[in-house]
C-alpha positions as a Python dict, from the first residue, in 0.01 Angstrom:
ca = {
    (1, 'M'): (0, 0, 0),
    (2, 'A'): (-326, 0, 195),
    (3, 'L'): (-375, -253, 471),
    (4, 'P'): (-589, -554, 373),
    (5, 'P'): (-930, -569, 547),
    (6, 'H'): (-813, -842, 785),
    (7, 'A'): (-518, -631, 906),
    (8, 'Q'): (-727, -314, 923),
    (9, 'E'): (-981, -485, 1146),
    (10, 'W'): (-702, -591, 1378),
    (11, 'M'): (-578, -230, 1389),
    (12, 'N'): (-926, -108, 1478),
    (13, 'R'): (-945, -351, 1769),
    (14, 'A'): (-592, -307, 1897),
    (15, 'E'): (-692, -94, 2194),
    (16, 'I'): (-1007, -273, 2310),
    (17, 'D'): (-914, -635, 2371),
    (18, 'Y'): (-705, -846, 2605),
    (19, 'I'): (-455, -971, 2349),
    (20, 'G'): (-177, -743, 2473),
    (21, 'P'): (-224, -822, 2844),
    (22, 'F'): (-250, -1195, 2764),
    (23, 'V'): (76, -1191, 2567),
    (24, 'K'): (258, -1000, 2842),
    (25, 'A'): (125, -1228, 3115),
    (26, 'W'): (226, -1535, 2914),
    (27, 'A'): (573, -1387, 2862),
    (28, 'A'): (613, -1361, 3240),
    (29, 'F'): (484, -1717, 3287),
    (30, 'N'): (719, -1838, 3013),
    (31, 'A'): (1015, -1669, 3180),
    (32, 'W'): (933, -1849, 3505),
    (33, 'Y'): (894, -2201, 3365),
    (34, 'R'): (1194, -2163, 3134),
    (35, 'H'): (1414, -2080, 3433),
    (36, 'A'): (1253, -2320, 3682),
    (37, 'S'): (1258, -2624, 3453),
    (38, 'G'): (1616, -2588, 3333),
    (39, 'Q'): (1505, -2748, 3006),
    (40, 'A'): (1593, -2646, 2651),
    (41, 'Q'): (1279, -2766, 2471),
    (42, 'E'): (941, -2599, 2514),
    (43, 'R'): (761, -2934, 2545),
    (44, 'A'): (991, -3043, 2827),
    (45, 'M'): (936, -2709, 3001),
    (46, 'L'): (558, -2750, 2994),
    (47, 'D'): (584, -3110, 3113),
    (48, 'F'): (785, -2982, 3410),
    (49, 'V'): (512, -2731, 3495),
    (50, 'I'): (240, -2996, 3478),
    (51, 'R'): (400, -3314, 3614),
    (52, 'D'): (722, -3249, 3804),
    (53, 'P'): (681, -3262, 4186),
    (54, 'N'): (930, -2972, 4205),
    (55, 'S'): (704, -2745, 3999),
    (56, 'R'): (602, -2464, 4232),
    (57, 'L'): (286, -2401, 4031),
    (58, 'R'): (184, -2767, 4060),
    (59, 'R'): (247, -2772, 4437),
    (60, 'R'): (46, -2456, 4496),
    (61, 'L'): (-232, -2498, 4240),
    (62, 'L'): (-341, -2858, 4302),
    (63, 'P'): (-473, -2786, 4655),
    (64, 'V'): (-675, -2498, 4508),
    (65, 'L'): (-832, -2715, 4237),
    (66, 'E'): (-894, -3029, 4442),
    (67, 'Q'): (-1247, -3100, 4563),
    (68, 'P'): (-1282, -3031, 4938),
    (69, 'I'): (-1328, -3346, 5146),
    (70, 'A'): (-1683, -3376, 5279),
    (71, 'G'): (-1700, -3302, 5650),
    (72, 'Q'): (-1368, -3121, 5660),
    (73, 'E'): (-1351, -2746, 5703),
    (74, 'H'): (-1234, -2567, 5389),
    (75, 'Q'): (-1151, -2198, 5390),
    (76, 'V'): (-1223, -2055, 5045),
    (77, 'T'): (-977, -1777, 4965),
    (78, 'A'): (-1034, -1482, 4733),
    (79, 'E'): (-757, -1619, 4509),
    (80, 'E'): (-932, -1956, 4479),
    (81, 'T'): (-1262, -1786, 4393),
    (82, 'R'): (-1094, -1564, 4135),
    (83, 'L'): (-915, -1855, 3966),
    (84, 'K'): (-1217, -2085, 3954),
    (85, 'Q'): (-1437, -1807, 3818),
    (86, 'A'): (-1183, -1740, 3543),
    (87, 'V'): (-1167, -2112, 3452),
    (88, 'C'): (-1546, -2130, 3440),
    (89, 'D'): (-1567, -1812, 3230),
    (90, 'L'): (-1305, -1940, 2986),
    (91, 'Q'): (-1481, -2270, 2920),
    (92, 'Q'): (-1820, -2103, 2885),
    (93, 'K'): (-1677, -1863, 2627),
    (94, 'L'): (-1503, -2150, 2445),
    (95, 'D'): (-1838, -2333, 2440),
    (96, 'D'): (-1992, -2033, 2263),
    (97, 'I'): (-1746, -2036, 1971),
    (98, 'H'): (-1584, -2300, 1750),
    (99, 'F'): (-1222, -2193, 1811),
    (100, 'V'): (-1024, -2422, 1580),
    (101, 'I'): (-651, -2445, 1512),
    (102, 'T'): (-455, -2655, 1263),
    (103, 'R'): (-189, -2888, 1397),
    (104, 'K'): (8, -3102, 1152),
    (105, 'Q'): (-272, -3077, 894),
    (106, 'R'): (-535, -3180, 1150),
    (107, 'Q'): (-794, -2945, 1294),
    (108, 'E'): (-831, -2933, 1671),
    (109, 'R'): (-1082, -2736, 1872),
    (110, 'I'): (-950, -2535, 2165),
    (111, 'S'): (-1162, -2643, 2460),
    (112, 'L'): (-1135, -2814, 2796),
    (113, 'R'): (-1387, -3058, 2651),
    (114, 'S'): (-1123, -3182, 2406),
    (115, 'V'): (-763, -3145, 2516),
    (116, 'C'): (-458, -3363, 2458),
    (117, 'L'): (-301, -3443, 2795),
    (118, 'R'): (-76, -3736, 2707),
    (119, 'P'): (52, -3718, 2348),
    (120, 'L'): (238, -4019, 2210),
    (121, 'N'): (535, -3811, 2104),
    (122, 'N'): (776, -4098, 2042),
    (123, 'W'): (533, -4352, 1898),
    (124, 'Q'): (682, -4554, 1611),
    (125, 'S'): (489, -4880, 1586),
    (126, 'D'): (256, -5122, 1759),
    (127, 'E'): (96, -5459, 1688),
    (128, 'L'): (-170, -5690, 1825),
    (129, 'D'): (-238, -6060, 1760),
    (130, 'R'): (-607, -6153, 1765),
    (131, 'H'): (-853, -6363, 1561),
    (132, 'R'): (-551, -6550, 1414),
    (133, 'H'): (-441, -6222, 1254),
    (134, 'R'): (-173, -5966, 1329),
    (135, 'F'): (-291, -5604, 1341),
    (136, 'A'): (5, -5370, 1292),
    (137, 'A'): (58, -4997, 1259),
    (138, 'A'): (388, -4820, 1204),
    (139, 'K'): (543, -4494, 1100),
    (140, 'I'): (736, -4549, 779),
    (141, 'Q'): (963, -4337, 562),
    (142, 'G'): (844, -3980, 533),
    (143, 'G'): (642, -3999, 854),
    (144, 'Q'): (353, -4180, 688),
    (145, 'Y'): (134, -4427, 876),
    (146, 'Q'): (106, -4785, 748),
    (147, 'I'): (-175, -5007, 876),
    (148, 'T'): (-166, -5380, 799),
    (149, 'V'): (-379, -5682, 889),
    (150, 'T'): (-201, -6012, 814),
    (151, 'S'): (-302, -6375, 861),
    (152, 'I'): (-61, -6529, 1112),
    (153, 'Q'): (-94, -6875, 957),
    (154, 'T'): (-62, -6793, 585),
    (155, 'Q'): (106, -6448, 601),
    (156, 'Q'): (-158, -6328, 357),
    (157, 'I'): (-222, -5955, 383),
    (158, 'R'): (-595, -5904, 435),
    (159, 'F'): (-580, -5526, 459),
    (160, 'Q'): (-315, -5259, 410),
    (161, 'H'): (-333, -4883, 385),
    (162, 'V'): (-77, -4601, 393),
    (163, 'Q'): (-174, -4246, 486),
    (164, 'A'): (22, -3923, 513),
    (165, 'N'): (-117, -3836, 857),
    (166, 'Y'): (-301, -4021, 1130),
    (167, 'D'): (-663, -4031, 1011),
    (168, 'P'): (-866, -4328, 1139),
    (169, 'A'): (-1182, -4219, 952),
    (170, 'E'): (-995, -4258, 623),
    (171, 'V'): (-892, -4612, 720),
    (172, 'Y'): (-1242, -4717, 821),
    (173, 'A'): (-1389, -4572, 501),
    (174, 'H'): (-1150, -4769, 278),
    (175, 'P'): (-1342, -5019, 58),
    (176, 'N'): (-1119, -5310, 163),
    (177, 'F'): (-1194, -5242, 529),
    (178, 'N'): (-1547, -5374, 479),
    (179, 'E'): (-1480, -5612, 192),
    (180, 'N'): (-1178, -5801, 327),
    (181, 'L'): (-1231, -5801, 705),
    (182, 'T'): (-1494, -5974, 915),
    (183, 'E'): (-1699, -5775, 1165),
    (184, 'P'): (-1486, -5892, 1465),
    (185, 'Q'): (-1171, -5801, 1270),
    (186, 'R'): (-1310, -5457, 1185),
    (187, 'T'): (-1396, -5398, 1550),
    (188, 'T'): (-1048, -5504, 1659),
    (189, 'L'): (-879, -5284, 1400),
    (190, 'R'): (-1086, -4985, 1512),
    (191, 'Q'): (-995, -5039, 1877),
    (192, 'F'): (-630, -5102, 1792),
    (193, 'Y'): (-582, -4804, 1559),
    (194, 'D'): (-778, -4564, 1778),
    (195, 'A'): (-527, -4645, 2053),
    (196, 'C'): (-241, -4543, 1819),
    (197, 'N'): (-368, -4184, 1809),
    (198, 'P'): (-62, -3959, 1858),
    (199, 'R'): (-287, -3696, 2018),
    (200, 'P'): (-566, -3867, 2215),
    (201, 'M'): (-822, -3617, 2340),
    (202, 'T'): (-971, -3602, 2690),
    (203, 'D'): (-1299, -3440, 2792),
    (204, 'L'): (-1238, -3272, 3128),
    (205, 'V'): (-1596, -3149, 3161),
    (206, 'Q'): (-1795, -3467, 3098),
    (207, 'G'): (-1525, -3732, 3091),
    (208, 'G'): (-1665, -3940, 3375),
    (209, 'G'): (-1389, -3870, 3627),
    (210, 'P'): (-1417, -3742, 3985),
    (211, 'V'): (-1627, -3428, 4024),
    (212, 'L'): (-1459, -3090, 4069),
    (213, 'D'): (-1677, -2788, 4147),
    (214, 'I'): (-1527, -2497, 3954),
    (215, 'S'): (-1742, -2192, 4026),
    (216, 'T'): (-2082, -2264, 3866),
    (217, 'M'): (-1951, -2551, 3650),
    (218, 'Q'): (-1874, -2910, 3736),
    (219, 'F'): (-1573, -3078, 3579),
    (220, 'Q'): (-1529, -3456, 3575),
    (221, 'C'): (-1155, -3506, 3608),
    (222, 'T'): (-873, -3505, 3859),
    (223, 'A'): (-713, -3182, 3974),
    (224, 'Q'): (-390, -3298, 3804),
    (225, 'D'): (-567, -3337, 3471),
    (226, 'L'): (-738, -2999, 3505),
    (227, 'L'): (-401, -2836, 3572),
    (228, 'A'): (-261, -3007, 3261),
    (229, 'G'): (-567, -2911, 3058),
    (230, 'L'): (-543, -2546, 3158),
    (231, 'V'): (-175, -2521, 3069),
    (232, 'E'): (-226, -2700, 2735),
    (233, 'T'): (-530, -2487, 2647),
    (234, 'L'): (-359, -2159, 2732),
    (235, 'Y'): (-52, -2268, 2537),
    (236, 'A'): (-269, -2353, 2235),
    (237, 'M'): (-433, -2010, 2259),
    (238, 'R'): (-91, -1847, 2273),
    (239, 'N'): (27, -2042, 1968),
    (240, 'A'): (-289, -1965, 1772),
    (241, 'L'): (-231, -1597, 1834),
    (242, 'L'): (139, -1589, 1748),
    (243, 'H'): (96, -1815, 1443),
    (244, 'G'): (-172, -1593, 1292),
    (245, 'E'): (-462, -1837, 1339),
    (246, 'V'): (-679, -1595, 1537),
    (247, 'D'): (-932, -1387, 1345),
    (248, 'P'): (-1050, -1057, 1496),
    (249, 'D'): (-1381, -1216, 1589),
    (250, 'E'): (-1540, -1068, 1901),
    (251, 'Q'): (-1625, -1406, 2052),
    (252, 'I'): (-1274, -1543, 1999),
    (253, 'L'): (-1111, -1229, 2135),
    (254, 'A'): (-1341, -1250, 2438),
    (255, 'C'): (-1181, -1586, 2527),
    (256, 'Y'): (-850, -1411, 2594),
    (257, 'E'): (-992, -1208, 2883),
    (258, 'P'): (-1052, -1503, 3122),
    (259, 'A'): (-736, -1667, 2984),
    (260, 'Y'): (-545, -1357, 3093),
    (261, 'R'): (-703, -1377, 3439),
    (262, 'I'): (-600, -1743, 3474),
    (263, 'I'): (-238, -1665, 3394),
    (264, 'T'): (-233, -1376, 3642),
    (265, 'C'): (-363, -1620, 3905),
    (266, 'F'): (-77, -1855, 3814),
    (267, 'L'): (172, -1572, 3853),
    (268, 'S'): (21, -1473, 4187),
    (269, 'L'): (69, -1829, 4317),
    (270, 'L'): (432, -1821, 4204),
    (271, 'R'): (524, -1512, 4405),
}
């Protein structure tokens, strides 16, 4: 049976891209953090890399990413220049393409402008009392999300909606959202339910944090958040590749070249 066009195009590009080097470099990085963390779950391993004070990568990378203190001498090394150029190149290439993956039936763009740093992995429920009403959200049977607004005094349900996945736009577009709730109640429900997002996104480029000069780009975040964002972005790129979500598009494939360089910089710091 002949190869389908999609597979044939991959075959034609097999020798001219950075997919192979990226996968091999990630395999080496994976071997390190799997051993160093001593954890059994991938998520726990990545959290070790990003947040644990005993993470060698964290200890060695944060001083490289941190903004030099004004008035203090700072010796820029070739390794620092190489890493920051690779980070800058990666984000510029990601800006040029809409690189989207699907996660639990939700589309997410791979970019340091929109990266989940602090997922609410164990979230089950939350509630807020305001305007004499109780605003509640909870995961119910089957993993569905139930949103309810109830009068505290009468126990009358003013609004209720159940959805298969977290989708605030669906809630706010529901007819009863406008018909049954006052403007202050609608505002409160928006603020409350937005905060229940299991994967809140952070913009590391224009998020309003402290300035980090990364080659020719400026990021607005802490060095800790940039470290987390890089690891999460590279991991998402790895998953997209191995889960078959990457098309042989030249602009998408080009993103893997600076991604490969970033991982090799990580590995160099770990030696």
